PDB file of C-alpha atoms in Angstrom:
ATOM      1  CA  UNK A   1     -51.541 -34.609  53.834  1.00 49.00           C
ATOM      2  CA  UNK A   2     -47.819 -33.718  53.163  1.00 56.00           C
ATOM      3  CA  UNK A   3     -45.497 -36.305  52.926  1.00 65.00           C
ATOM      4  CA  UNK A   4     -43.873 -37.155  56.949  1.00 77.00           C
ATOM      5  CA  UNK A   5     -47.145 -35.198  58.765  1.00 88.00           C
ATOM      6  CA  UNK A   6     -47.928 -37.972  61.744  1.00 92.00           C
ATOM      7  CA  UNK A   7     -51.155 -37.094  63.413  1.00 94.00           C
ATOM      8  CA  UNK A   8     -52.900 -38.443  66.293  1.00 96.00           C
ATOM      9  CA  UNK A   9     -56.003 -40.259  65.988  1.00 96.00           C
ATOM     10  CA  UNK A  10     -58.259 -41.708  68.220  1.00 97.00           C
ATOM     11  CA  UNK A  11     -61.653 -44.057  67.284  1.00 98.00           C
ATOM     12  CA  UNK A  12     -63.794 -43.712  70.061  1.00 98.00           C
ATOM     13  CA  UNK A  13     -66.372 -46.667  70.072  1.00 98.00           C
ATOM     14  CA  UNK A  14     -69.495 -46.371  71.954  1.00 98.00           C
ATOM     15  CA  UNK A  15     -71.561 -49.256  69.964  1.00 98.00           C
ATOM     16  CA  UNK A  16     -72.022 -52.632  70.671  1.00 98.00           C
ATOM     17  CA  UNK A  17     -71.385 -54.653  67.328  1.00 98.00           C
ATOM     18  CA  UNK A  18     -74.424 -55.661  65.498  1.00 98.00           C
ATOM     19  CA  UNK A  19     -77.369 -53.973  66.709  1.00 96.00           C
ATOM     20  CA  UNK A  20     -76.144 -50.996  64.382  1.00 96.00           C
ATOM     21  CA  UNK A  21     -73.533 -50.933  61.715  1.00 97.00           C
ATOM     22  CA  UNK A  22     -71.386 -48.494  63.792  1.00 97.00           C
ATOM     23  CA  UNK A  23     -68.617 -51.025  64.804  1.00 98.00           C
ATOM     24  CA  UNK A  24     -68.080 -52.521  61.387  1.00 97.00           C
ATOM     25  CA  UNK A  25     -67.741 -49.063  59.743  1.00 97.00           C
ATOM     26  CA  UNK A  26     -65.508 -47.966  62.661  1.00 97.00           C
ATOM     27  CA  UNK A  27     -63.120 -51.118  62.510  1.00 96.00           C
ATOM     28  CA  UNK A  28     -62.624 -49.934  58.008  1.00 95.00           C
ATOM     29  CA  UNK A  29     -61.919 -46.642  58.522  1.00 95.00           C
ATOM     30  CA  UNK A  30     -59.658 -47.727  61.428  1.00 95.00           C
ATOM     31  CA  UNK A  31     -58.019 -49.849  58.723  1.00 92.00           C
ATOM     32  CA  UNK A  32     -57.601 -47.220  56.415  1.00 91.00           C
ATOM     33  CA  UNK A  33     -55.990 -44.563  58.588  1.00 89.00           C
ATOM     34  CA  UNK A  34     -53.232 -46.995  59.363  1.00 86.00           C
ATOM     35  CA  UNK A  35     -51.994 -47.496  55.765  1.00 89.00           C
ATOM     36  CA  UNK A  36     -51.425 -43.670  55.986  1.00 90.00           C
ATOM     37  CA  UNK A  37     -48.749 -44.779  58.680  1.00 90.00           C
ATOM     38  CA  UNK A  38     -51.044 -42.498  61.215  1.00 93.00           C
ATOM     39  CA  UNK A  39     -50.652 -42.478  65.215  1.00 94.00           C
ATOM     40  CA  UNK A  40     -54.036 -44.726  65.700  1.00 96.00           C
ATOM     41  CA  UNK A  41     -55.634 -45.267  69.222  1.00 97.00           C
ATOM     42  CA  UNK A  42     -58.798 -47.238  69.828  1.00 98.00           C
ATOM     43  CA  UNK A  43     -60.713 -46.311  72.744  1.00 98.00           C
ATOM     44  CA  UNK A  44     -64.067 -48.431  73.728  1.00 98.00           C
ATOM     45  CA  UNK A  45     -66.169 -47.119  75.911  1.00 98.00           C
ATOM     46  CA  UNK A  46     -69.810 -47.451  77.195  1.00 98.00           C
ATOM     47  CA  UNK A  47     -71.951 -50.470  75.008  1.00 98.00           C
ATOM     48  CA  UNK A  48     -69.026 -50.356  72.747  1.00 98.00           C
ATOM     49  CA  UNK A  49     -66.834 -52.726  75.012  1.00 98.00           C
ATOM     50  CA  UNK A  50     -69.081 -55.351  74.412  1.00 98.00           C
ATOM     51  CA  UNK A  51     -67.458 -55.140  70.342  1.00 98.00           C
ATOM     52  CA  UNK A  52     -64.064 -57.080  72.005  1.00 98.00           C
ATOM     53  CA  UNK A  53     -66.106 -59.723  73.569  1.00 98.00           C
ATOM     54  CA  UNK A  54     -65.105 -63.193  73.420  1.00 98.00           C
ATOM     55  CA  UNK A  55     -66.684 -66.193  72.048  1.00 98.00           C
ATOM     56  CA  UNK A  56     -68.973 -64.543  69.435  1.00 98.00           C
ATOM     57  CA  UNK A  57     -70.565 -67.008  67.056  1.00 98.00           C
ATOM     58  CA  UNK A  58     -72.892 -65.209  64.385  1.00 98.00           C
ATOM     59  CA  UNK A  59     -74.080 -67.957  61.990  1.00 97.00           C
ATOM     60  CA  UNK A  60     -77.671 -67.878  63.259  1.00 97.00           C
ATOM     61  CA  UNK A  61     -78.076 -63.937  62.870  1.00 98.00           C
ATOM     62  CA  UNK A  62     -76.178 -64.664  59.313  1.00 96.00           C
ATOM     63  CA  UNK A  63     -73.979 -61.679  59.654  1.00 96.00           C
ATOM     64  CA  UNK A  64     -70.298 -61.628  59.086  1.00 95.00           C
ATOM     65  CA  UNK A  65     -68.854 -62.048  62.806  1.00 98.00           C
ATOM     66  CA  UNK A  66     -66.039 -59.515  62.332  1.00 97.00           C
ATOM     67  CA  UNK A  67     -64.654 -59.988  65.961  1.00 98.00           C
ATOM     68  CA  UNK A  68     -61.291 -61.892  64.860  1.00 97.00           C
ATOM     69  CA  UNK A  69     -60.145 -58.608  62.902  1.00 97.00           C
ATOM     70  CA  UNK A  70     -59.722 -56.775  66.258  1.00 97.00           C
ATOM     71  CA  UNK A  71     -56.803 -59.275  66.860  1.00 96.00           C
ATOM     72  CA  UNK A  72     -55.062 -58.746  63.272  1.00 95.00           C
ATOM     73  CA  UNK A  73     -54.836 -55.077  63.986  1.00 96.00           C
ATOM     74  CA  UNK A  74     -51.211 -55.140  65.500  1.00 94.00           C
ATOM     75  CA  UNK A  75     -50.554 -56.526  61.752  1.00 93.00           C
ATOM     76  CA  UNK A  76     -51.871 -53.392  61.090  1.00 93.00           C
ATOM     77  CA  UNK A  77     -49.138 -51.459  63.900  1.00 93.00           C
ATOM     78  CA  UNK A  78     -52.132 -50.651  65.426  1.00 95.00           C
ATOM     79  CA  UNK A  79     -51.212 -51.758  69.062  1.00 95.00           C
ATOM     80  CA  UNK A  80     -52.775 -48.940  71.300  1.00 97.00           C
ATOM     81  CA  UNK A  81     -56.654 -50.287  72.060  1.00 98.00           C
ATOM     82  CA  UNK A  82     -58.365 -48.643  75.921  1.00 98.00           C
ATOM     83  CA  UNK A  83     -60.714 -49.787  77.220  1.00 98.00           C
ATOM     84  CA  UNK A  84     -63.043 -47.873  79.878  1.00 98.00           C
ATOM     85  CA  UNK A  85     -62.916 -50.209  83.148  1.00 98.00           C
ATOM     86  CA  UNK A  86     -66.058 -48.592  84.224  1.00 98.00           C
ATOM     87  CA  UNK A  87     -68.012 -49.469  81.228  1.00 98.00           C
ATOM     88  CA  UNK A  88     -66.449 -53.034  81.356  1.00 98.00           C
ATOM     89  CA  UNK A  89     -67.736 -53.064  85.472  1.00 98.00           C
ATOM     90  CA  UNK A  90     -71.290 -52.178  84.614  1.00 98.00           C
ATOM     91  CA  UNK A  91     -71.607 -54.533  82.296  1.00 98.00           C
ATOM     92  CA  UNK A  92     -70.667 -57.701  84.238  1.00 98.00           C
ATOM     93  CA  UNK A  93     -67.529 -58.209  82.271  1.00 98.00           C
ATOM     94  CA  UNK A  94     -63.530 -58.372  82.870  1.00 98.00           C
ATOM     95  CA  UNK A  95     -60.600 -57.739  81.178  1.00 98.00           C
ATOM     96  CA  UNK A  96     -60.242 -61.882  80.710  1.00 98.00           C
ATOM     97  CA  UNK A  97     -63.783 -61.434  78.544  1.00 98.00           C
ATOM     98  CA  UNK A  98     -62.135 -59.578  76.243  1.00 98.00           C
ATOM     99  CA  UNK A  99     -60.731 -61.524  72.635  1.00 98.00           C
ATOM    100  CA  UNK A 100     -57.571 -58.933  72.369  1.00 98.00           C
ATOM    101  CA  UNK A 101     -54.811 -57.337  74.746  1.00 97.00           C
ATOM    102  CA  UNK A 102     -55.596 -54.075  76.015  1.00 98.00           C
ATOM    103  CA  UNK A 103     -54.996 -51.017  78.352  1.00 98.00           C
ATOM    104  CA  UNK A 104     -57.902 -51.025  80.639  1.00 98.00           C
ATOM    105  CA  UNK A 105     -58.269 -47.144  81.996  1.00 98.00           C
ATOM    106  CA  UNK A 106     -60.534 -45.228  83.545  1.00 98.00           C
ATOM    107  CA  UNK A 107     -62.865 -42.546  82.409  1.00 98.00           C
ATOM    108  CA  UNK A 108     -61.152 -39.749  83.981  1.00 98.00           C
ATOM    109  CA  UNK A 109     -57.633 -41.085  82.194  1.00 98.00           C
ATOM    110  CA  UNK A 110     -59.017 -41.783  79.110  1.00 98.00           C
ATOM    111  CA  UNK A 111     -60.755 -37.756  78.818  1.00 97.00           C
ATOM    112  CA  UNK A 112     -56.961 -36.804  79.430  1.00 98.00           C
ATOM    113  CA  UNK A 113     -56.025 -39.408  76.723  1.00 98.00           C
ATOM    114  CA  UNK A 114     -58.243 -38.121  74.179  1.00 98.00           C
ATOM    115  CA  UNK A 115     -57.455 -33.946  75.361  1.00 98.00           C
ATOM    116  CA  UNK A 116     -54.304 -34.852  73.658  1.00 97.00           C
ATOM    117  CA  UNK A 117     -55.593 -36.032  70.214  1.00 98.00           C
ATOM    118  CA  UNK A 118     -54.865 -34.044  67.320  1.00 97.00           C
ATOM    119  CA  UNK A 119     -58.042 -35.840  65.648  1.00 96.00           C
ATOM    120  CA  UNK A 120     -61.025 -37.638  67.278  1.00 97.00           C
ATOM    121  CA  UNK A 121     -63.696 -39.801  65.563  1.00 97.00           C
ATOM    122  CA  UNK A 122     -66.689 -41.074  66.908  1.00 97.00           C
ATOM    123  CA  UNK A 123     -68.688 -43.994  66.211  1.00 97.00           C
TER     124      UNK A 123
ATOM    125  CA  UNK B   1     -99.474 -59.365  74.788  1.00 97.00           C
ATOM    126  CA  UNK B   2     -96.519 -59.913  73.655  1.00 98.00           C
ATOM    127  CA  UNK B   3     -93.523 -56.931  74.087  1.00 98.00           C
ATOM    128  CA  UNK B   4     -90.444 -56.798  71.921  1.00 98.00           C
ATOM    129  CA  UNK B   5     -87.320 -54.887  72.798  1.00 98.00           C
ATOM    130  CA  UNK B   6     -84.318 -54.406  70.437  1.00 98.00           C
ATOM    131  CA  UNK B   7     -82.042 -51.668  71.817  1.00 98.00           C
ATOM    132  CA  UNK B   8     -79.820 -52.313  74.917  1.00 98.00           C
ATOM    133  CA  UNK B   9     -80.433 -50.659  77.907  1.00 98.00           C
ATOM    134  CA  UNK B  10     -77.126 -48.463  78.593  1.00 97.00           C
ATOM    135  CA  UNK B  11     -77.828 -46.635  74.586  1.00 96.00           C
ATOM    136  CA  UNK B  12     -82.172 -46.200  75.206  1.00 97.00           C
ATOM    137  CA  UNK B  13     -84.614 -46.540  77.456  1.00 97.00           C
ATOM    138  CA  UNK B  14     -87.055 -48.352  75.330  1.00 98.00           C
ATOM    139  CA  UNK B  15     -87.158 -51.642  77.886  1.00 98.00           C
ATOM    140  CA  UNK B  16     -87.256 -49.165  80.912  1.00 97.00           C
ATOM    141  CA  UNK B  17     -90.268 -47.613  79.096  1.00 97.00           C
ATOM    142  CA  UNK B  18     -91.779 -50.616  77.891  1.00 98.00           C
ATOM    143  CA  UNK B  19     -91.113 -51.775  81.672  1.00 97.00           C
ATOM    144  CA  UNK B  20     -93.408 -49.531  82.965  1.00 96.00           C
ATOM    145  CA  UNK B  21     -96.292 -49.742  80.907  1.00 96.00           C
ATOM    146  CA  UNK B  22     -96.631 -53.408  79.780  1.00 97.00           C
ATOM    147  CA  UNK B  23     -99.541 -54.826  82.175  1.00 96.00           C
ATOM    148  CA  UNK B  24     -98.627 -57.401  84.142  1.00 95.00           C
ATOM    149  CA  UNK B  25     -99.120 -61.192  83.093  1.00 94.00           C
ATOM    150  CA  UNK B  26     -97.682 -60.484  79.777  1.00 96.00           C
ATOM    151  CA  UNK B  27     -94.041 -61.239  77.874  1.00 98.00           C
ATOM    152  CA  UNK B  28     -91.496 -59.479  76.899  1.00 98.00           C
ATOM    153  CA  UNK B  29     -89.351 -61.235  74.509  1.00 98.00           C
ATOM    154  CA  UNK B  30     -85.895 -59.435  74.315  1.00 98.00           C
ATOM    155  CA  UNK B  31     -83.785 -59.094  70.729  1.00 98.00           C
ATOM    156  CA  UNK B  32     -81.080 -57.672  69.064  1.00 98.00           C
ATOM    157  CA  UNK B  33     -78.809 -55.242  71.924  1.00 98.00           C
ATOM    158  CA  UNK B  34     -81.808 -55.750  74.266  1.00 98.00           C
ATOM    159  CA  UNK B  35     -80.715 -59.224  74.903  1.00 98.00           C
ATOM    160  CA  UNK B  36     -77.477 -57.545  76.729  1.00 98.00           C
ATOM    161  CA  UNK B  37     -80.188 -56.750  79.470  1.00 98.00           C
ATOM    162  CA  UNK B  38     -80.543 -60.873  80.373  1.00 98.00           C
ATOM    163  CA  UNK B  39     -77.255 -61.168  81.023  1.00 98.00           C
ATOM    164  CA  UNK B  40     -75.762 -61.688  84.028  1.00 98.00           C
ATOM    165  CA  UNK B  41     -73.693 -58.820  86.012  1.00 97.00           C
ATOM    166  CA  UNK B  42     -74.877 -55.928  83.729  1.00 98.00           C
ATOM    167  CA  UNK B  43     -76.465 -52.673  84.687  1.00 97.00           C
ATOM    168  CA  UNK B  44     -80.108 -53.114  84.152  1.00 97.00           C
ATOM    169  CA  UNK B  45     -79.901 -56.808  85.953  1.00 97.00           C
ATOM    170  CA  UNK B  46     -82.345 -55.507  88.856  1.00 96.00           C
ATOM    171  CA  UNK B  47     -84.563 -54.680  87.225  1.00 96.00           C
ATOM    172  CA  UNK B  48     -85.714 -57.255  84.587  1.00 97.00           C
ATOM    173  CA  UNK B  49     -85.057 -59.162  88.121  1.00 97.00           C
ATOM    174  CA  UNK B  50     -87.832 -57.371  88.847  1.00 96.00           C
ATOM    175  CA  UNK B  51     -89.773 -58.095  85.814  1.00 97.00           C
ATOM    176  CA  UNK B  52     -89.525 -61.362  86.146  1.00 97.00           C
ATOM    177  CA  UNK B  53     -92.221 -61.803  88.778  1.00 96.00           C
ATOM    178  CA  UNK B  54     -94.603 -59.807  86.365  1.00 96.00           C
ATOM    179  CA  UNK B  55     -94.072 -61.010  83.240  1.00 97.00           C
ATOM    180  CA  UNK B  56     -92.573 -64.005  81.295  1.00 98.00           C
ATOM    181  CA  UNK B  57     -88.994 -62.837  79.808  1.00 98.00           C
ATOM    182  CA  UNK B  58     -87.776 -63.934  76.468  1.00 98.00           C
ATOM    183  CA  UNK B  59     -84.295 -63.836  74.972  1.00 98.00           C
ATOM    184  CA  UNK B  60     -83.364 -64.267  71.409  1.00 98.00           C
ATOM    185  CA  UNK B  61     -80.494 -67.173  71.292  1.00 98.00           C
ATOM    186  CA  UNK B  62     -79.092 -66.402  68.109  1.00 98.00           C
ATOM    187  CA  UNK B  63     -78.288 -62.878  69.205  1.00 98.00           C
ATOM    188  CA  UNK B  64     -76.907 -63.548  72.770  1.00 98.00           C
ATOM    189  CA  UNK B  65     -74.664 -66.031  70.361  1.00 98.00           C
ATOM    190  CA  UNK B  66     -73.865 -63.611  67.812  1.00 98.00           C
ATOM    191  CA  UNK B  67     -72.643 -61.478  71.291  1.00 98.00           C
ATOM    192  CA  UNK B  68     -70.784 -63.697  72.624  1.00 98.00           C
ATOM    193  CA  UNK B  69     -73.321 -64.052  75.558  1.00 98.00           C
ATOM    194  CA  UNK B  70     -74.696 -66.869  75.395  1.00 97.00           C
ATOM    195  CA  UNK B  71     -73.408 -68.411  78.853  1.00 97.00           C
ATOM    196  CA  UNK B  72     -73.936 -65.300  80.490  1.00 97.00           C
ATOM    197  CA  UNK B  73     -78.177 -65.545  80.853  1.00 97.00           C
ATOM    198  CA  UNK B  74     -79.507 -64.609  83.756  1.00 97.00           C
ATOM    199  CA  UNK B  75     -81.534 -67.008  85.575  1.00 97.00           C
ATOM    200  CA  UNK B  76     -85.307 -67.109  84.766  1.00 97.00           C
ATOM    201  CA  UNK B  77     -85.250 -65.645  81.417  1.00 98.00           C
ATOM    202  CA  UNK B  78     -85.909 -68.770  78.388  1.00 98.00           C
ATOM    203  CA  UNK B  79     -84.241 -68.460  75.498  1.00 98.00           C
ATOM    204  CA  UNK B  80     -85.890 -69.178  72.431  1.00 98.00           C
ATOM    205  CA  UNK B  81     -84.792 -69.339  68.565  1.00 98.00           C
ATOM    206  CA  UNK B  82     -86.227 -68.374  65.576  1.00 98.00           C
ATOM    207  CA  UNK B  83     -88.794 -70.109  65.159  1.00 98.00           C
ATOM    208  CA  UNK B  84     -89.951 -69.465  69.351  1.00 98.00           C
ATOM    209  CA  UNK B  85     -90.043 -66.230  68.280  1.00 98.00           C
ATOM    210  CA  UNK B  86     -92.913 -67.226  66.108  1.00 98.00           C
ATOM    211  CA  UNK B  87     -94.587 -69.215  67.841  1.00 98.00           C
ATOM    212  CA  UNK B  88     -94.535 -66.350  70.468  1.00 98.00           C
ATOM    213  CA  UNK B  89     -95.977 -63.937  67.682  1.00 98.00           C
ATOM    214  CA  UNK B  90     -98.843 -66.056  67.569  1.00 98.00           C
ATOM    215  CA  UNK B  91     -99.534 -67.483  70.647  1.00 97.00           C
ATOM    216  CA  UNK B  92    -100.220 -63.876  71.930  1.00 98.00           C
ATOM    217  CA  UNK B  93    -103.473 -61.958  70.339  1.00 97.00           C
ATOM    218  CA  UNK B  94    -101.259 -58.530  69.855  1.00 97.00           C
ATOM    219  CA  UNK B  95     -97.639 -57.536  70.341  1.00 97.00           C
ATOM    220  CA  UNK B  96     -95.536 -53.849  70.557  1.00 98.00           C
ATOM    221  CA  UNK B  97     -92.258 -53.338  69.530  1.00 98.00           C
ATOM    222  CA  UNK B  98     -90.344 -50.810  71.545  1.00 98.00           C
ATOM    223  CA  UNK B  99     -88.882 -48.909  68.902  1.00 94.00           C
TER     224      UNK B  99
END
């Protein structure tokens, strides 16, 4: 990538964190695209709203509970996280459940959101 | 017999399946993502509501835990741990995972 060349990405998230190794790889790449001082938007949507929960405690399924590094991203400058208020409704959950600040939209915004992505990435 | 579901109900259909052919009188003991089914206010609520007056309903604790919803159980389904889930392994004479 040429020195200066910003593009716009957007993580889409459709997992919920544990069951598969989606959100964990999701959150490094995430990670790693913001050192290359990119445009970075996280968008959760469907079972993957479930990955800003609050309150999640993972000693007894001894994995590494990786929830707190969704609230060191703005360390990161990564400060632009949606999340789809549908997916949040059908899933008995609010934007008070969730462990981070975010922009709760709906679908229809967030398919005009991501129409104006330069690059999308799905996990 | 003993039915075990591991995938959550708004990615697969593998409780809605398992749903409609485990005979009644059984248990269905729910892990991994499936456990986002026993909570309260979500999608599939009705109808492991339903269930509940065929079968007994399980929920794995650690995983509503490692979720972060572990207040959020709906009423009538036990939770059990680890070593439940054993017990519930051998207290029934067969069991079928839900892949």
């Amino acid at each position: 990538m040429s020195e200066g060349t910003v593009k716009k990405f957007m993580f889409v998230n459709r997992k919920a964190p544990y069951g598969t190794v989606y959100a964990l790889e999701a959150l490094e790449v995430v990670l790693i695209t913001a050192a290359f001082d990119q445009d970075v938007s996280l968008v959760f949507m469907d079972d993957g709203v479930f990955q800003l929960k609050k309150g999640q405690q993972t000693k007894g399924i001894e994995n590494k509970n990786f929830s707190p590094t969704y609230r060191a991203l703005d360390g990161y400058d990564i400060e632009k996280l949606y999340v789809e208020e549908e997916a949040l409704a059908a899933r008995g959950l609010t934007e008070e459940d969730l462990l981070v600040d975010v922009t709760v939209m709906s679908r229809a915004e967030l398919g005009k959101l991501m129409d104006e992505m330069d690059v999308v990435l799905s996990f | 017999m003993l039915h075990i579901v591991n995938k959550s109900p708004a990615e697969r259909n593998t409780l809605e399946s398992c749903l409609r052919v485990a005979a009644p009188g059984g248990a269905i003991l729910l892990i991994e993502d499936a456990v986002y089914a026993a909570t309260r206010g979500n999608a599939a609520e009705a109808q492991l509501r339903d269930a509940l007056s065929r079968f007994k309903v399980y929920a794995l604790a650690p995983d509503l835990d490692a979720r972060g919803m572990g207040d959020r159980i709906m009423e009538g389904v036990a939770t059990v741990d680890y070593g439940g889930f054993v017990d519930l392994v051998t207290e029934h004479k067969n069991c079928q995972s839900w892949l």
